[in-house]
mmCIF file of C-alpha atoms in Angstrom:
data_model
loop_
_atom_site.group_PDB
_atom_site.id
_atom_site.type_symbol
_atom_site.label_atom_id
_atom_site.label_comp_id
_atom_site.label_asym_id
_atom_site.label_seq_id
_atom_site.Cartn_x
_atom_site.Cartn_y
_atom_site.Cartn_z
ATOM 1 C CA UNK A 14 -10.729 67.528 -46.167
ATOM 2 C CA UNK A 15 -12.382 64.461 -45.966
ATOM 3 C CA UNK A 16 -9.604 63.451 -49.082
ATOM 4 C CA UNK A 17 -6.876 64.583 -46.688
ATOM 5 C CA UNK A 18 -8.261 62.288 -43.750
ATOM 6 C CA UNK A 19 -8.688 59.219 -45.833
ATOM 7 C CA UNK A 20 -5.227 59.536 -47.025
ATOM 8 C CA UNK A 21 -3.833 59.954 -43.784
ATOM 9 C CA UNK A 22 -6.125 56.691 -42.407
ATOM 10 C CA UNK A 23 -4.630 54.841 -45.495
ATOM 11 C CA UNK A 24 -0.653 56.172 -44.815
ATOM 12 C CA UNK A 25 -1.124 54.785 -41.096
ATOM 13 C CA UNK A 26 -2.752 51.786 -41.907
ATOM 14 C CA UNK A 27 -0.361 50.797 -44.351
ATOM 15 C CA UNK A 28 2.206 50.773 -41.418
ATOM 16 C CA UNK A 29 0.155 48.589 -39.754
ATOM 17 C CA UNK A 30 1.120 44.753 -40.553
ATOM 18 C CA UNK A 31 -1.667 42.848 -41.187
ATOM 19 C CA UNK A 32 -1.845 38.719 -40.916
ATOM 20 C CA UNK A 33 0.320 36.912 -43.135
ATOM 21 C CA UNK A 34 1.284 33.425 -43.879
ATOM 22 C CA UNK A 35 5.083 31.696 -42.682
ATOM 23 C CA UNK A 36 6.782 28.521 -42.197
ATOM 24 C CA UNK A 37 7.266 26.960 -39.117
ATOM 25 C CA UNK A 38 11.151 25.886 -38.728
ATOM 26 C CA UNK A 39 11.442 25.057 -34.758
ATOM 27 C CA UNK A 40 9.243 24.553 -31.975
ATOM 28 C CA UNK A 41 10.027 25.397 -28.670
ATOM 29 C CA UNK A 42 7.801 22.962 -26.671
ATOM 30 C CA UNK A 43 8.933 23.430 -23.301
ATOM 31 C CA UNK A 44 7.672 26.806 -21.938
ATOM 32 C CA UNK A 45 3.907 27.116 -20.823
ATOM 33 C CA UNK A 46 2.973 28.674 -24.537
ATOM 34 C CA UNK A 47 5.133 26.858 -27.539
ATOM 35 C CA UNK A 48 7.649 29.553 -29.115
ATOM 36 C CA UNK A 49 7.844 29.342 -32.867
ATOM 37 C CA UNK A 50 11.185 30.073 -35.252
ATOM 38 C CA UNK A 51 10.233 30.294 -38.938
ATOM 39 C CA UNK A 52 10.268 32.281 -42.074
ATOM 40 C CA UNK A 53 7.607 34.755 -43.131
ATOM 41 C CA UNK A 54 6.277 35.022 -46.869
ATOM 42 C CA UNK A 55 8.231 38.233 -47.028
ATOM 43 C CA UNK A 56 11.789 36.491 -45.889
ATOM 44 C CA UNK A 57 11.408 38.021 -42.654
ATOM 45 C CA UNK A 58 12.514 36.083 -39.360
ATOM 46 C CA UNK A 59 10.040 34.763 -36.861
ATOM 47 C CA UNK A 60 11.808 34.519 -33.374
ATOM 48 C CA UNK A 61 10.165 33.051 -30.433
ATOM 49 C CA UNK A 62 6.772 34.021 -31.822
ATOM 50 C CA UNK A 63 3.843 32.397 -29.494
ATOM 51 C CA UNK A 64 1.816 29.354 -30.987
ATOM 52 C CA UNK A 65 -1.832 29.803 -29.391
ATOM 53 C CA UNK A 66 -3.727 26.442 -29.397
ATOM 54 C CA UNK A 67 -7.265 25.527 -28.157
ATOM 55 C CA UNK A 68 -7.094 24.593 -24.311
ATOM 56 C CA UNK A 69 -7.436 20.587 -24.256
ATOM 57 C CA UNK A 70 -5.497 20.309 -27.327
ATOM 58 C CA UNK A 71 -1.689 20.558 -28.074
ATOM 59 C CA UNK A 72 0.538 19.710 -30.928
ATOM 60 C CA UNK A 73 4.224 20.306 -31.627
ATOM 61 C CA UNK A 74 4.234 20.998 -35.716
ATOM 62 C CA UNK A 75 7.079 19.894 -37.603
ATOM 63 C CA UNK A 76 9.403 21.553 -39.721
ATOM 64 C CA UNK A 77 7.843 22.927 -42.779
ATOM 65 C CA UNK A 78 4.282 23.457 -41.420
ATOM 66 C CA UNK A 79 2.666 26.312 -42.777
ATOM 67 C CA UNK A 80 1.202 29.143 -40.259
ATOM 68 C CA UNK A 81 -1.137 32.059 -39.904
ATOM 69 C CA UNK A 82 0.743 34.828 -37.927
ATOM 70 C CA UNK A 83 -1.712 37.744 -36.349
ATOM 71 C CA UNK A 84 0.746 40.633 -35.483
ATOM 72 C CA UNK A 85 -0.233 42.001 -32.422
ATOM 73 C CA UNK A 86 0.128 45.909 -32.865
ATOM 74 C CA UNK A 87 0.863 45.495 -36.228
ATOM 75 C CA UNK A 88 4.370 44.355 -35.316
ATOM 76 C CA UNK A 89 5.641 40.992 -36.983
ATOM 77 C CA UNK A 90 8.031 40.569 -33.780
ATOM 78 C CA UNK A 91 4.970 40.401 -31.474
ATOM 79 C CA UNK A 92 2.885 38.144 -33.792
ATOM 80 C CA UNK A 93 1.288 35.041 -32.382
ATOM 81 C CA UNK A 94 0.355 31.847 -34.578
ATOM 82 C CA UNK A 95 -3.392 31.301 -34.485
ATOM 83 C CA UNK A 96 -3.565 28.700 -37.417
ATOM 84 C CA UNK A 97 -1.431 25.793 -38.819
ATOM 85 C CA UNK A 98 -1.508 23.138 -41.589
ATOM 86 C CA UNK A 99 0.964 20.924 -42.914
ATOM 87 C CA UNK A 100 -0.193 19.333 -46.687
ATOM 88 C CA UNK A 101 1.863 16.125 -46.643
ATOM 89 C CA UNK A 102 0.967 14.897 -43.134
ATOM 90 C CA UNK A 103 -2.730 15.943 -43.011
ATOM 91 C CA UNK A 104 -5.412 13.119 -43.223
ATOM 92 C CA UNK A 105 -6.569 13.564 -46.655
ATOM 93 C CA UNK A 106 -10.016 11.911 -48.185
ATOM 94 C CA UNK A 107 -12.274 12.531 -45.277
ATOM 95 C CA UNK A 108 -16.029 12.728 -46.409
ATOM 96 C CA UNK A 109 -17.991 15.743 -45.165
ATOM 97 C CA UNK A 110 -18.149 15.972 -41.286
ATOM 98 C CA UNK A 111 -15.452 13.414 -40.492
ATOM 99 C CA UNK A 112 -12.988 14.227 -37.884
ATOM 100 C CA UNK A 113 -9.313 13.098 -37.760
ATOM 101 C CA UNK A 114 -6.441 13.287 -35.265
ATOM 102 C CA UNK A 115 -3.049 12.452 -36.845
ATOM 103 C CA UNK A 116 0.776 12.444 -37.088
ATOM 104 C CA UNK A 117 3.479 12.925 -39.261
ATOM 105 C CA UNK A 118 4.451 9.250 -38.769
ATOM 106 C CA UNK A 119 0.972 8.450 -40.012
ATOM 107 C CA UNK A 120 -0.766 7.275 -36.936
ATOM 108 C CA UNK A 121 -4.380 8.469 -36.807
ATOM 109 C CA UNK A 122 -7.737 8.447 -34.769
ATOM 110 C CA UNK A 123 -10.817 9.155 -37.376
ATOM 111 C CA UNK A 124 -14.294 9.506 -36.445
ATOM 112 C CA UNK A 125 -16.092 8.304 -39.263
ATOM 113 C CA UNK A 126 -19.568 8.706 -40.692
ATOM 114 C CA UNK A 127 -21.787 5.760 -38.814
ATOM 115 C CA UNK A 128 -20.886 6.358 -35.502
ATOM 116 C CA UNK A 129 -17.556 4.359 -36.714
ATOM 117 C CA UNK A 130 -13.989 5.577 -34.453
ATOM 118 C CA UNK A 131 -10.748 3.733 -36.376
ATOM 119 C CA UNK A 132 -7.511 3.965 -34.625
ATOM 120 C CA UNK A 133 -4.646 3.123 -36.485
ATOM 121 C CA UNK A 134 -1.047 2.913 -35.024
ATOM 122 C CA UNK A 135 2.043 0.372 -33.941
ATOM 123 C CA UNK A 136 1.651 0.546 -30.180
ATOM 124 C CA UNK A 137 -1.428 1.348 -28.419
ATOM 125 C CA UNK A 138 -0.994 1.829 -24.414
ATOM 126 C CA UNK A 139 -3.691 2.737 -21.977
ATOM 127 C CA UNK A 140 -2.794 3.665 -18.702
ATOM 128 C CA UNK A 141 -5.671 3.708 -15.682
ATOM 129 C CA UNK A 142 -4.868 3.526 -12.212
ATOM 130 C CA UNK A 143 -8.161 2.557 -11.168
ATOM 131 C CA UNK A 144 -10.078 0.884 -13.724
ATOM 132 C CA UNK A 145 -11.057 0.475 -17.430
ATOM 133 C CA UNK A 146 -14.602 -0.278 -18.257
ATOM 134 C CA UNK A 147 -15.765 -1.603 -21.657
ATOM 135 C CA UNK A 148 -19.601 -1.813 -22.058
ATOM 136 C CA UNK A 149 -20.800 -3.447 -25.732
ATOM 137 C CA UNK A 150 -22.970 -6.354 -26.941
ATOM 138 C CA UNK A 151 -19.819 -8.018 -28.430
ATOM 139 C CA UNK A 152 -16.185 -7.673 -28.052
ATOM 140 C CA UNK A 153 -13.813 -9.133 -30.687
ATOM 141 C CA UNK A 154 -10.010 -9.606 -30.275
ATOM 142 C CA UNK A 155 -8.028 -10.468 -33.263
ATOM 143 C CA UNK A 156 -4.566 -11.379 -32.080
ATOM 144 C CA UNK A 157 -2.008 -13.105 -34.756
ATOM 145 C CA UNK A 158 0.141 -14.421 -32.065
ATOM 146 C CA UNK A 159 -0.859 -14.804 -28.799
ATOM 147 C CA UNK A 160 -3.052 -12.885 -25.770
ATOM 148 C CA UNK A 161 -1.854 -12.224 -22.454
ATOM 149 C CA UNK A 162 -2.810 -11.289 -19.021
ATOM 150 C CA UNK A 163 -0.547 -10.613 -16.104
ATOM 151 C CA UNK A 164 -3.294 -10.391 -13.291
ATOM 152 C CA UNK A 165 -3.614 -12.578 -9.914
ATOM 153 C CA UNK A 166 -7.082 -13.543 -11.592
ATOM 154 C CA UNK A 167 -9.338 -13.764 -14.789
ATOM 155 C CA UNK A 168 -12.983 -14.042 -14.024
ATOM 156 C CA UNK A 169 -16.386 -14.792 -16.055
ATOM 157 C CA UNK A 170 -19.365 -14.632 -14.916
ATOM 158 C CA UNK A 171 -20.997 -16.980 -17.658
ATOM 159 C CA UNK A 172 -19.303 -20.046 -19.661
ATOM 160 C CA UNK A 173 -16.060 -20.101 -21.091
ATOM 161 C CA UNK A 174 -15.515 -22.000 -24.496
ATOM 162 C CA UNK A 175 -11.954 -23.080 -25.726
ATOM 163 C CA UNK A 176 -11.615 -24.310 -29.225
ATOM 164 C CA UNK A 177 -8.345 -25.437 -29.172
ATOM 165 C CA UNK A 178 -6.298 -27.435 -26.248
ATOM 166 C CA UNK A 179 -6.630 -26.032 -22.591
ATOM 167 C CA UNK A 180 -3.234 -26.012 -20.875
ATOM 168 C CA UNK A 181 -3.461 -25.689 -16.899
ATOM 169 C CA UNK A 182 0.329 -25.510 -15.757
ATOM 170 C CA UNK A 183 -0.468 -24.373 -12.043
ATOM 171 C CA UNK A 184 -3.680 -27.148 -11.394
ATOM 172 C CA UNK A 185 -7.153 -26.751 -11.790
ATOM 173 C CA UNK A 186 -9.971 -26.801 -9.694
ATOM 174 C CA UNK A 187 -13.533 -27.559 -10.413
ATOM 175 C CA UNK A 188 -17.130 -26.797 -8.535
ATOM 176 C CA UNK A 189 -20.410 -27.350 -9.124
ATOM 177 C CA UNK A 190 -22.585 -24.323 -9.416
ATOM 178 C CA UNK A 191 -26.339 -24.108 -7.838
ATOM 179 C CA UNK A 192 -28.388 -26.433 -8.721
ATOM 180 C CA UNK A 193 -26.334 -29.436 -8.700
ATOM 181 C CA UNK A 194 -25.154 -31.043 -11.804
ATOM 182 C CA UNK A 195 -21.283 -32.243 -12.095
ATOM 183 C CA UNK A 196 -18.758 -30.372 -11.686
ATOM 184 C CA UNK A 197 -16.644 -31.520 -14.582
ATOM 185 C CA UNK A 198 -18.251 -33.632 -17.604
ATOM 186 C CA UNK A 199 -15.841 -35.110 -20.361
ATOM 187 C CA UNK A 200 -17.015 -36.487 -23.457
ATOM 188 C CA UNK A 201 -14.177 -38.869 -24.549
ATOM 189 C CA UNK A 202 -11.140 -40.323 -23.508
ATOM 190 C CA UNK A 203 -8.825 -38.551 -20.430
ATOM 191 C CA UNK A 204 -5.068 -39.613 -20.448
ATOM 192 C CA UNK A 205 -4.012 -39.455 -17.015
ATOM 193 C CA UNK A 206 0.007 -39.677 -16.251
ATOM 194 C CA UNK A 207 -0.394 -39.767 -12.233
ATOM 195 C CA UNK A 208 -3.094 -41.210 -9.503
ATOM 196 C CA UNK A 209 -6.686 -40.192 -9.589
ATOM 197 C CA UNK A 210 -8.450 -39.958 -6.273
ATOM 198 C CA UNK A 211 -12.190 -39.992 -6.068
ATOM 199 C CA UNK A 212 -13.878 -39.568 -2.988
ATOM 200 C CA UNK A 213 -10.882 -40.327 -1.118
ATOM 201 C CA UNK A 214 -9.993 -43.356 -3.033
ATOM 202 C CA UNK A 215 -7.061 -43.993 -4.894
ATOM 203 C CA UNK A 216 -7.468 -45.296 -8.328
ATOM 204 C CA UNK A 217 -4.123 -46.513 -8.468
ATOM 205 C CA UNK A 218 -3.493 -47.976 -5.173
ATOM 206 C CA UNK A 219 -6.940 -48.921 -3.944
ATOM 207 C CA UNK A 220 -7.684 -52.377 -2.526
ATOM 208 C CA UNK A 221 -10.631 -54.894 -2.438
ATOM 209 C CA UNK A 222 -12.010 -57.348 -0.387
ATOM 210 C CA UNK A 223 -12.238 -60.651 -2.211
ATOM 211 C CA UNK A 224 -14.495 -63.325 -1.697
ATOM 212 C CA UNK A 225 -12.327 -65.300 0.816
ATOM 213 C CA UNK A 226 -12.271 -62.672 3.432
ATOM 214 C CA UNK A 227 -8.893 -61.545 2.205
ATOM 215 C CA UNK A 228 -7.541 -58.065 0.582
ATOM 216 C CA UNK A 229 -6.580 -57.915 -3.384
ATOM 217 C CA UNK A 230 -3.194 -56.333 -4.666
ATOM 218 C CA UNK A 231 -3.462 -52.654 -6.049
ATOM 219 C CA UNK A 232 -4.449 -52.730 -9.615
ATOM 220 C CA UNK A 233 -2.022 -53.298 -11.948
#
């Protein structure tokens, strides 16, 4: 009796499709759940199978991506894809415990041992409507050509040191801080092409009273 029961169970189970491998060819990414077209290992065609991904994470797998398909109800036509892998695109040689986000073009974010995060790309855009805050002990910027800031004002709470020439095309103002001291201290020559006004007196156009009570001419 039990042999017959077991036999019928085996026959019934054999008609139910188990999880199988497939290769993705096309991804429809415009719908709420991405729809996949591809080929199963047995040659069957996958048509509009759903690609399930974890909340907060989404990707559009390129053609040639391997997939694991779960046939809901044992039917291939009702299969859902629960895992994908792309051997040539996957970031390799990670140490145990390291994590990477990557693309088929070679861009990557790698969380490495030692609490190090590496970001590799050609163009990095950060868009924040309100504020970007960076808090660190030291911030280094290594730009081989230039650094540009398109902003009404740049503020620094402490000293700013410039190793090369400082160009101020729109003018320059300086004010002594609290506790007195010179607003500007120059160690070396100053070459000025126009007039200098100090304490309301013009360096170029000022006059003196001579010993005879007359007025001297301006400096030559």
